[in-house]
JSON list of N, CA and C in Angstrom, two decimals:
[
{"chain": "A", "resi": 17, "resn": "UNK", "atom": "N", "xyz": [107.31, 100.49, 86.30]},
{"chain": "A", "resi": 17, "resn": "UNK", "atom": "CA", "xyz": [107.02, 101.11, 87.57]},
{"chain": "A", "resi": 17, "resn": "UNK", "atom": "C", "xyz": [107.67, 100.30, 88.70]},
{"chain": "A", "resi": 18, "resn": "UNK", "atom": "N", "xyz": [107.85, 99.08, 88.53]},
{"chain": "A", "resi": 18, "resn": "UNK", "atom": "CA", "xyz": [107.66, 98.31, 89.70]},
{"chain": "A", "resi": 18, "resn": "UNK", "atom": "C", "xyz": [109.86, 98.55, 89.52]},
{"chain": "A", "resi": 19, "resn": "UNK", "atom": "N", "xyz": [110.27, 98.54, 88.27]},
{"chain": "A", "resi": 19, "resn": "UNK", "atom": "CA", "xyz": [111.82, 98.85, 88.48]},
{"chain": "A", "resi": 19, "resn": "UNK", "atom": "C", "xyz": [112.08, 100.20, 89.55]},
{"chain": "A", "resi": 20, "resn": "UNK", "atom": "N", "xyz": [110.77, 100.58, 89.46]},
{"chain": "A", "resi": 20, "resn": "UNK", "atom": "CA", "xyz": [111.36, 102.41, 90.13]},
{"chain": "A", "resi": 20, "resn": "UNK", "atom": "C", "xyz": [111.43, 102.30, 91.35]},
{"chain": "A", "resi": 21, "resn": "UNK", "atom": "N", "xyz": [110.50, 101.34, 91.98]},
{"chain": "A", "resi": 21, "resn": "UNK", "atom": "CA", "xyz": [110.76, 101.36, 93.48]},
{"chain": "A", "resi": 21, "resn": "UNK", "atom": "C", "xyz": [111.63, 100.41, 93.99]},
{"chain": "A", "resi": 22, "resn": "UNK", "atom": "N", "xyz": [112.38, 99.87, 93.06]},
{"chain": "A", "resi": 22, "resn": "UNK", "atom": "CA", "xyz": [113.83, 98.98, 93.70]},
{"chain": "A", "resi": 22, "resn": "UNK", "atom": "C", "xyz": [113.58, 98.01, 94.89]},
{"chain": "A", "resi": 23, "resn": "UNK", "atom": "N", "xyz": [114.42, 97.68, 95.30]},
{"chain": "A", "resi": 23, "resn": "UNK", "atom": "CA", "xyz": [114.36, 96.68, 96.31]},
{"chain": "A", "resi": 23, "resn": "UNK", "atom": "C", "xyz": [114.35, 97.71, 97.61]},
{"chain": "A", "resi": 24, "resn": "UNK", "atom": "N", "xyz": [114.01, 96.92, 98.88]},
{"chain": "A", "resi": 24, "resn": "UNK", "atom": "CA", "xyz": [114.54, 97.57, 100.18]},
{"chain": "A", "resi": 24, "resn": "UNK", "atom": "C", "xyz": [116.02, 97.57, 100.48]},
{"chain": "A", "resi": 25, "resn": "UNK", "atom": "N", "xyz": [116.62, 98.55, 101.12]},
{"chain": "A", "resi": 25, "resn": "UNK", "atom": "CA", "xyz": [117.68, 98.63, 101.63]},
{"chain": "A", "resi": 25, "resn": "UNK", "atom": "C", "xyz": [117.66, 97.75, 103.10]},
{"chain": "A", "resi": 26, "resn": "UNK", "atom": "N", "xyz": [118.79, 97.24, 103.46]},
{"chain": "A", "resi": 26, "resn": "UNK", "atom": "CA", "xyz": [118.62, 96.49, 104.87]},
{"chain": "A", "resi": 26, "resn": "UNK", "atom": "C", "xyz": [117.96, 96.73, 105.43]},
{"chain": "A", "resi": 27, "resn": "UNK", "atom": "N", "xyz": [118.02, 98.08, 105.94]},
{"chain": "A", "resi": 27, "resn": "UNK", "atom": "CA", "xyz": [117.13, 98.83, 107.25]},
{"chain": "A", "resi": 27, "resn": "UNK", "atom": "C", "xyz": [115.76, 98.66, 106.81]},
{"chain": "A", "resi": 28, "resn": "UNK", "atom": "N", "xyz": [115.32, 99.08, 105.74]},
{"chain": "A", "resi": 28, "resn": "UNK", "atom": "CA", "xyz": [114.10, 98.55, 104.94]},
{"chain": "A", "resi": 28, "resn": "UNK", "atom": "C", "xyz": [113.38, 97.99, 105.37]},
{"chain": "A", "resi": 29, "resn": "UNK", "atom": "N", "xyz": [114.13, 96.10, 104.70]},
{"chain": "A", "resi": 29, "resn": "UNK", "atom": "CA", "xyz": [114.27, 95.32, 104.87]},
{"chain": "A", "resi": 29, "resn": "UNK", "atom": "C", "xyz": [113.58, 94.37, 106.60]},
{"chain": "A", "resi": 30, "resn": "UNK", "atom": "N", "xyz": [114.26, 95.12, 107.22]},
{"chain": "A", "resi": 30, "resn": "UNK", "atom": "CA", "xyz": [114.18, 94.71, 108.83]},
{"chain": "A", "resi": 30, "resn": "UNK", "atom": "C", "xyz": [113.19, 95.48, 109.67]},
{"chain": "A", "resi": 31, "resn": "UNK", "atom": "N", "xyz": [113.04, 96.57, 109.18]},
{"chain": "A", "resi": 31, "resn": "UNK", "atom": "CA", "xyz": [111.67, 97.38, 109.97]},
{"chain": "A", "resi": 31, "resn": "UNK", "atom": "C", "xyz": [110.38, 96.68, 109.13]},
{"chain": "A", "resi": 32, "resn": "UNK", "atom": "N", "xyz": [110.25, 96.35, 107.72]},
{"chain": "A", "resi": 32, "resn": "UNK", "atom": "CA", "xyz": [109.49, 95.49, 107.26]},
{"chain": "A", "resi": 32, "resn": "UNK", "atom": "C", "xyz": [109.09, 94.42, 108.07]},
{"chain": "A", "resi": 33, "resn": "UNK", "atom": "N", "xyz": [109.93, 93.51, 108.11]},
{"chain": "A", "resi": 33, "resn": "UNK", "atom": "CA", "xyz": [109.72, 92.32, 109.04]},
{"chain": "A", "resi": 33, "resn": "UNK", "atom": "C", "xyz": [109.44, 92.64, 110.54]},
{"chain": "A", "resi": 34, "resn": "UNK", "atom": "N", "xyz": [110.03, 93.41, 110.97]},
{"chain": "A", "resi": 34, "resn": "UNK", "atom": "CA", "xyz": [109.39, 93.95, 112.20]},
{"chain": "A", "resi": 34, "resn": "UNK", "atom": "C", "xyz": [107.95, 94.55, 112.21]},
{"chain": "A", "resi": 35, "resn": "UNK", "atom": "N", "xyz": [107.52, 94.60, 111.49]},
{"chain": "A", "resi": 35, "resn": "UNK", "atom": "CA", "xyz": [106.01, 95.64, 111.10]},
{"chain": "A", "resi": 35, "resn": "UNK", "atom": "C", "xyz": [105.34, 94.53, 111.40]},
{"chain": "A", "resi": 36, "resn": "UNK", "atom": "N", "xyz": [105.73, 93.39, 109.72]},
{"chain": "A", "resi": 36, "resn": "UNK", "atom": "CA", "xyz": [104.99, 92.52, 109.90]},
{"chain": "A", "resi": 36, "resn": "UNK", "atom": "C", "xyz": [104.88, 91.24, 111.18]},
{"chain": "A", "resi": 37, "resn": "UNK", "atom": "N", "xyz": [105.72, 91.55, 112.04]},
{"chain": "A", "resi": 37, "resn": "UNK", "atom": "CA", "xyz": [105.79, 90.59, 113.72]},
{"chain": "A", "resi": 37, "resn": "UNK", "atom": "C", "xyz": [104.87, 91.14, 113.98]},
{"chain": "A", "resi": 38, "resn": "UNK", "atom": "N", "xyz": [104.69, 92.39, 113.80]},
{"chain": "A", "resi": 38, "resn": "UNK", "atom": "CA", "xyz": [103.16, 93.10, 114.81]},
{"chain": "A", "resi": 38, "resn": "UNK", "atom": "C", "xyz": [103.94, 93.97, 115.28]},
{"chain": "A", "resi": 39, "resn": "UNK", "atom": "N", "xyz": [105.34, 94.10, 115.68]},
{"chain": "A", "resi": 39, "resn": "UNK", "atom": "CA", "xyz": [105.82, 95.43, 116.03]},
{"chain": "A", "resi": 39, "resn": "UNK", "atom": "C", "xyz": [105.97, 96.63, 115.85]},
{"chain": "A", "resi": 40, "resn": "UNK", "atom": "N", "xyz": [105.27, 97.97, 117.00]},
{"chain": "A", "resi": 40, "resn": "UNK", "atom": "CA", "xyz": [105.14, 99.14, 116.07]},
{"chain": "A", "resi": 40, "resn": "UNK", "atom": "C", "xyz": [105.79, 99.84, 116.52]},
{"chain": "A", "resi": 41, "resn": "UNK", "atom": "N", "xyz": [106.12, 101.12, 116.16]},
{"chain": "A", "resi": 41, "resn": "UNK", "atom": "CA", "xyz": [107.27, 102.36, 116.43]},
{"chain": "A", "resi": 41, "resn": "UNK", "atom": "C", "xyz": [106.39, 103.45, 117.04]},
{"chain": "A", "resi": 42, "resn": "UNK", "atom": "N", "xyz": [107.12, 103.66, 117.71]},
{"chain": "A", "resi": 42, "resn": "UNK", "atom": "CA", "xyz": [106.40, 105.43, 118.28]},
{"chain": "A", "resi": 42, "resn": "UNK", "atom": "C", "xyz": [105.71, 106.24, 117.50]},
{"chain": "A", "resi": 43, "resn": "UNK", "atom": "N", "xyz": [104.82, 106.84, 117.70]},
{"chain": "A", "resi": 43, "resn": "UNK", "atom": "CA", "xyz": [104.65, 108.14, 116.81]},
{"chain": "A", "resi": 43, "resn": "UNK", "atom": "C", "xyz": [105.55, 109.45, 116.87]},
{"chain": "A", "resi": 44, "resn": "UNK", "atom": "N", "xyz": [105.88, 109.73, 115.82]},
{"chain": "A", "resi": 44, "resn": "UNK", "atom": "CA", "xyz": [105.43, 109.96, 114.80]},
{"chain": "A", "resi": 44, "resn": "UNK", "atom": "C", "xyz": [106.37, 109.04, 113.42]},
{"chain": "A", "resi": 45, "resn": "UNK", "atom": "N", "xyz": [107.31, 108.58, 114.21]},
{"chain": "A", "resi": 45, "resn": "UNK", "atom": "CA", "xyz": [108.05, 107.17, 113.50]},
{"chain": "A", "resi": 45, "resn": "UNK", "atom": "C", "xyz": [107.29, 106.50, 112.80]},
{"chain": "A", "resi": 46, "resn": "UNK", "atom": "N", "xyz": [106.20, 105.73, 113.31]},
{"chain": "A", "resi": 46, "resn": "UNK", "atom": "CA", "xyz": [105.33, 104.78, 113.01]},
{"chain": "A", "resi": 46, "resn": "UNK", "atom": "C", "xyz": [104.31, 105.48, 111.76]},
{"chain": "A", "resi": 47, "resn": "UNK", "atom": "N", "xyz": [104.28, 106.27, 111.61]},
{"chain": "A", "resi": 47, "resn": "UNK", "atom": "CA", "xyz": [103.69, 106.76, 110.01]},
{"chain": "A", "resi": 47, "resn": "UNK", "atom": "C", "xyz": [105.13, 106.34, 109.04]},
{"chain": "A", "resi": 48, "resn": "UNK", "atom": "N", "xyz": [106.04, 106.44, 109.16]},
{"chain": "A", "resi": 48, "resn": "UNK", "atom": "CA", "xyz": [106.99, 106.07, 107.82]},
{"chain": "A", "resi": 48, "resn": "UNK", "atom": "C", "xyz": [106.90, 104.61, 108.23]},
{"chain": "A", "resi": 49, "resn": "UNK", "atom": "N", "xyz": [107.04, 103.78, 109.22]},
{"chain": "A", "resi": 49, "resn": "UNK", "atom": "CA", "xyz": [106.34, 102.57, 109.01]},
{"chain": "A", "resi": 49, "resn": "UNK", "atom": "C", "xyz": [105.80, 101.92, 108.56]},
{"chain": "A", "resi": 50, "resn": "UNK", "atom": "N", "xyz": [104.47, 102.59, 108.52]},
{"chain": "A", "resi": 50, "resn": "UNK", "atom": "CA", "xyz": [103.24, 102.37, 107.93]},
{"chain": "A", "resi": 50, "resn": "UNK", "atom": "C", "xyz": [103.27, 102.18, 106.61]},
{"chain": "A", "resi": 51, "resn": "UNK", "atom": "N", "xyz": [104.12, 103.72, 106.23]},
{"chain": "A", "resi": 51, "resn": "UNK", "atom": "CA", "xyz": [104.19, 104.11, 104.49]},
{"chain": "A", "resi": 51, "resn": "UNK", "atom": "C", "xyz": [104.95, 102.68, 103.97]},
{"chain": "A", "resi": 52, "resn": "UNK", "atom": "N", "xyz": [106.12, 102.36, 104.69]},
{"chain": "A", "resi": 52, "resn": "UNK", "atom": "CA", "xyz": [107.20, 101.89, 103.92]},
{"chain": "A", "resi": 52, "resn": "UNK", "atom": "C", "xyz": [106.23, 100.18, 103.60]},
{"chain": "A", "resi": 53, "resn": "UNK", "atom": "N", "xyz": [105.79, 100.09, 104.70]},
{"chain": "A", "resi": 53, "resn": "UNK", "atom": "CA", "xyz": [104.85, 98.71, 104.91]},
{"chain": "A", "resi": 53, "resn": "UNK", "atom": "C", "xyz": [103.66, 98.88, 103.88]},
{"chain": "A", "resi": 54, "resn": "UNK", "atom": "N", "xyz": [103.30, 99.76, 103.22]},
{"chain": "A", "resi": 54, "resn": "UNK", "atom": "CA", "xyz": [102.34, 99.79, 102.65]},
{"chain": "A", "resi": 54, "resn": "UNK", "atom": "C", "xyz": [102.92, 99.91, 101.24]},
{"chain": "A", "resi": 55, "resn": "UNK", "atom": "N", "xyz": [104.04, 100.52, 100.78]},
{"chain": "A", "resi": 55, "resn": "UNK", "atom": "CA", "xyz": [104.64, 100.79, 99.52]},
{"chain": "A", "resi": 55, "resn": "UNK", "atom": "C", "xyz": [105.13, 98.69, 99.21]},
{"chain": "A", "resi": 56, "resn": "UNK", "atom": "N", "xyz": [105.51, 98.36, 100.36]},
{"chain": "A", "resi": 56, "resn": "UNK", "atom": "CA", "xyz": [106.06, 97.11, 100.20]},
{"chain": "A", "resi": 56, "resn": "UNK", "atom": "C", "xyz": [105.03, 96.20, 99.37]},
{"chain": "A", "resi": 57, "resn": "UNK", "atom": "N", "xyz": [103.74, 96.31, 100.09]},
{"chain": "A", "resi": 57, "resn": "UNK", "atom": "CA", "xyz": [102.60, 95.28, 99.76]},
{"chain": "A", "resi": 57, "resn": "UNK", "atom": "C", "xyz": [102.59, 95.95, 97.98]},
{"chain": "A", "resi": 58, "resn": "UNK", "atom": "N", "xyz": [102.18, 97.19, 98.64]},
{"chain": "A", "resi": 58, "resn": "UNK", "atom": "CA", "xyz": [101.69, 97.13, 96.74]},
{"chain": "A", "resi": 58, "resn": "UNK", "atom": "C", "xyz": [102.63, 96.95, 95.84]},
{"chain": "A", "resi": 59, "resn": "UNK", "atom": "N", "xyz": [104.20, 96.97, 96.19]},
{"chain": "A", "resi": 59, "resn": "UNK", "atom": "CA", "xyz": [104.77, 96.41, 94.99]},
{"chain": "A", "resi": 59, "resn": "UNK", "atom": "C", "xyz": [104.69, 94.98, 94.79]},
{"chain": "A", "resi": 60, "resn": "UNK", "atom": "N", "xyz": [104.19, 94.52, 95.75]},
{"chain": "A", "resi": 60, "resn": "UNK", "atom": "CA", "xyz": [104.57, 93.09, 95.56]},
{"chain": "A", "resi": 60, "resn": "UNK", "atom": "C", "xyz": [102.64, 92.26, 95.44]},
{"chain": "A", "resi": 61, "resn": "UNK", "atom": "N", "xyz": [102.07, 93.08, 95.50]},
{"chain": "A", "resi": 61, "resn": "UNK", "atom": "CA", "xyz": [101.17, 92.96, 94.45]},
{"chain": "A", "resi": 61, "resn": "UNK", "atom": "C", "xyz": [100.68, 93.34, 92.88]},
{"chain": "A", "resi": 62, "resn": "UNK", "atom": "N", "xyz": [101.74, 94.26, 92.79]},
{"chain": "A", "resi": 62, "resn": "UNK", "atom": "CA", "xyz": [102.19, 94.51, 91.17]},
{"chain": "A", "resi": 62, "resn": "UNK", "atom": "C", "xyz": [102.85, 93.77, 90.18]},
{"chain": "A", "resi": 63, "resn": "UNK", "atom": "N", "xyz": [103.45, 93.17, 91.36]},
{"chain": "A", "resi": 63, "resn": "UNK", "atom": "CA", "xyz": [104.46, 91.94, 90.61]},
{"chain": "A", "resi": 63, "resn": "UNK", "atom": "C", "xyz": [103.48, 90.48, 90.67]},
{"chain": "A", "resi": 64, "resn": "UNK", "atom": "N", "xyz": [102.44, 90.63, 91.39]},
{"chain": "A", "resi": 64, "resn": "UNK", "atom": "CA", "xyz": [101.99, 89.45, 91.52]},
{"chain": "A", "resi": 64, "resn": "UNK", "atom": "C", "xyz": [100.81, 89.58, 90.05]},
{"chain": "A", "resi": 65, "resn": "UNK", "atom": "N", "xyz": [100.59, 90.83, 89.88]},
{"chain": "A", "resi": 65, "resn": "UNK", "atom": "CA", "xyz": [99.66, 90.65, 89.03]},
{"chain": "A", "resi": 65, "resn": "UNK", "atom": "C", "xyz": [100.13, 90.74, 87.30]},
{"chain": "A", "resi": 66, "resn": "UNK", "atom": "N", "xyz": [101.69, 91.28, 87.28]},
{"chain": "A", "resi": 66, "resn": "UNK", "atom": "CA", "xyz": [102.31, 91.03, 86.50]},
{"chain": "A", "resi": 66, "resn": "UNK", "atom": "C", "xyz": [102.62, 89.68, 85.93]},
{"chain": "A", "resi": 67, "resn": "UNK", "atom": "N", "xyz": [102.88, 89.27, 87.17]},
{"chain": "A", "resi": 67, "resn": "UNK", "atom": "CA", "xyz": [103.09, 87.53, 86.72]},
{"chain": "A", "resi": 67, "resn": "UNK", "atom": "C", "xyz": [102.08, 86.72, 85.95]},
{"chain": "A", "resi": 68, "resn": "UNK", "atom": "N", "xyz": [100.15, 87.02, 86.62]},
{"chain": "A", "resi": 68, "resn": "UNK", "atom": "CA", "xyz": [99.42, 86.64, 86.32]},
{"chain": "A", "resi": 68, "resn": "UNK", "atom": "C", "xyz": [99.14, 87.01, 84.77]},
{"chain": "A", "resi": 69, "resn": "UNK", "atom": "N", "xyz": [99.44, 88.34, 84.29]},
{"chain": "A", "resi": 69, "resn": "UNK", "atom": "CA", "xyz": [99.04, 88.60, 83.05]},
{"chain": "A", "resi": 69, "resn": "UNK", "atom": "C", "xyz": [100.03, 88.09, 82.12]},
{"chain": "A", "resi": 70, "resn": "UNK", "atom": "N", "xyz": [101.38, 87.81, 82.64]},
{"chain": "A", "resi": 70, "resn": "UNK", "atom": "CA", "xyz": [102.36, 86.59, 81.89]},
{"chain": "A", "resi": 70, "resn": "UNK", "atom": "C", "xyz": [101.80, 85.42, 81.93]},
{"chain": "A", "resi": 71, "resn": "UNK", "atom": "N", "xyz": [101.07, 84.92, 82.64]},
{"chain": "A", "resi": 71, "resn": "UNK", "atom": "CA", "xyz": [100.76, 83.43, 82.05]},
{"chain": "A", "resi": 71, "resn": "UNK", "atom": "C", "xyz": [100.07, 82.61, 80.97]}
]
């Protein structure tokens, strides 16, 4: 699962880090924001818990 959602693309990438500064986007922008910021965490709590069940 966690291959399917690939990495971020730059733009990705940089509205990510912008999210996480605290910076937000207009509405109705700021819902794919949200999404992309929220797809981010849970992959990277998938991988975190992947790791854990490797140890």
């Amino acid at each position: 699962m966690i291959e399917e959602m690939e990495s971020p693309t730059d733009e990705q990438a940089a509205l990510i880090k912008i999210t996480l500064e605290g910076r937000r986007m207009a509405y109705p922008d700021r819902f794919d924001q949200e999404k992309l910021l929220n797809l981010h965490k849970a992959k990277m709590l998938l991988e975190q818990a992947f790791a854990l069940l490797g140890q």
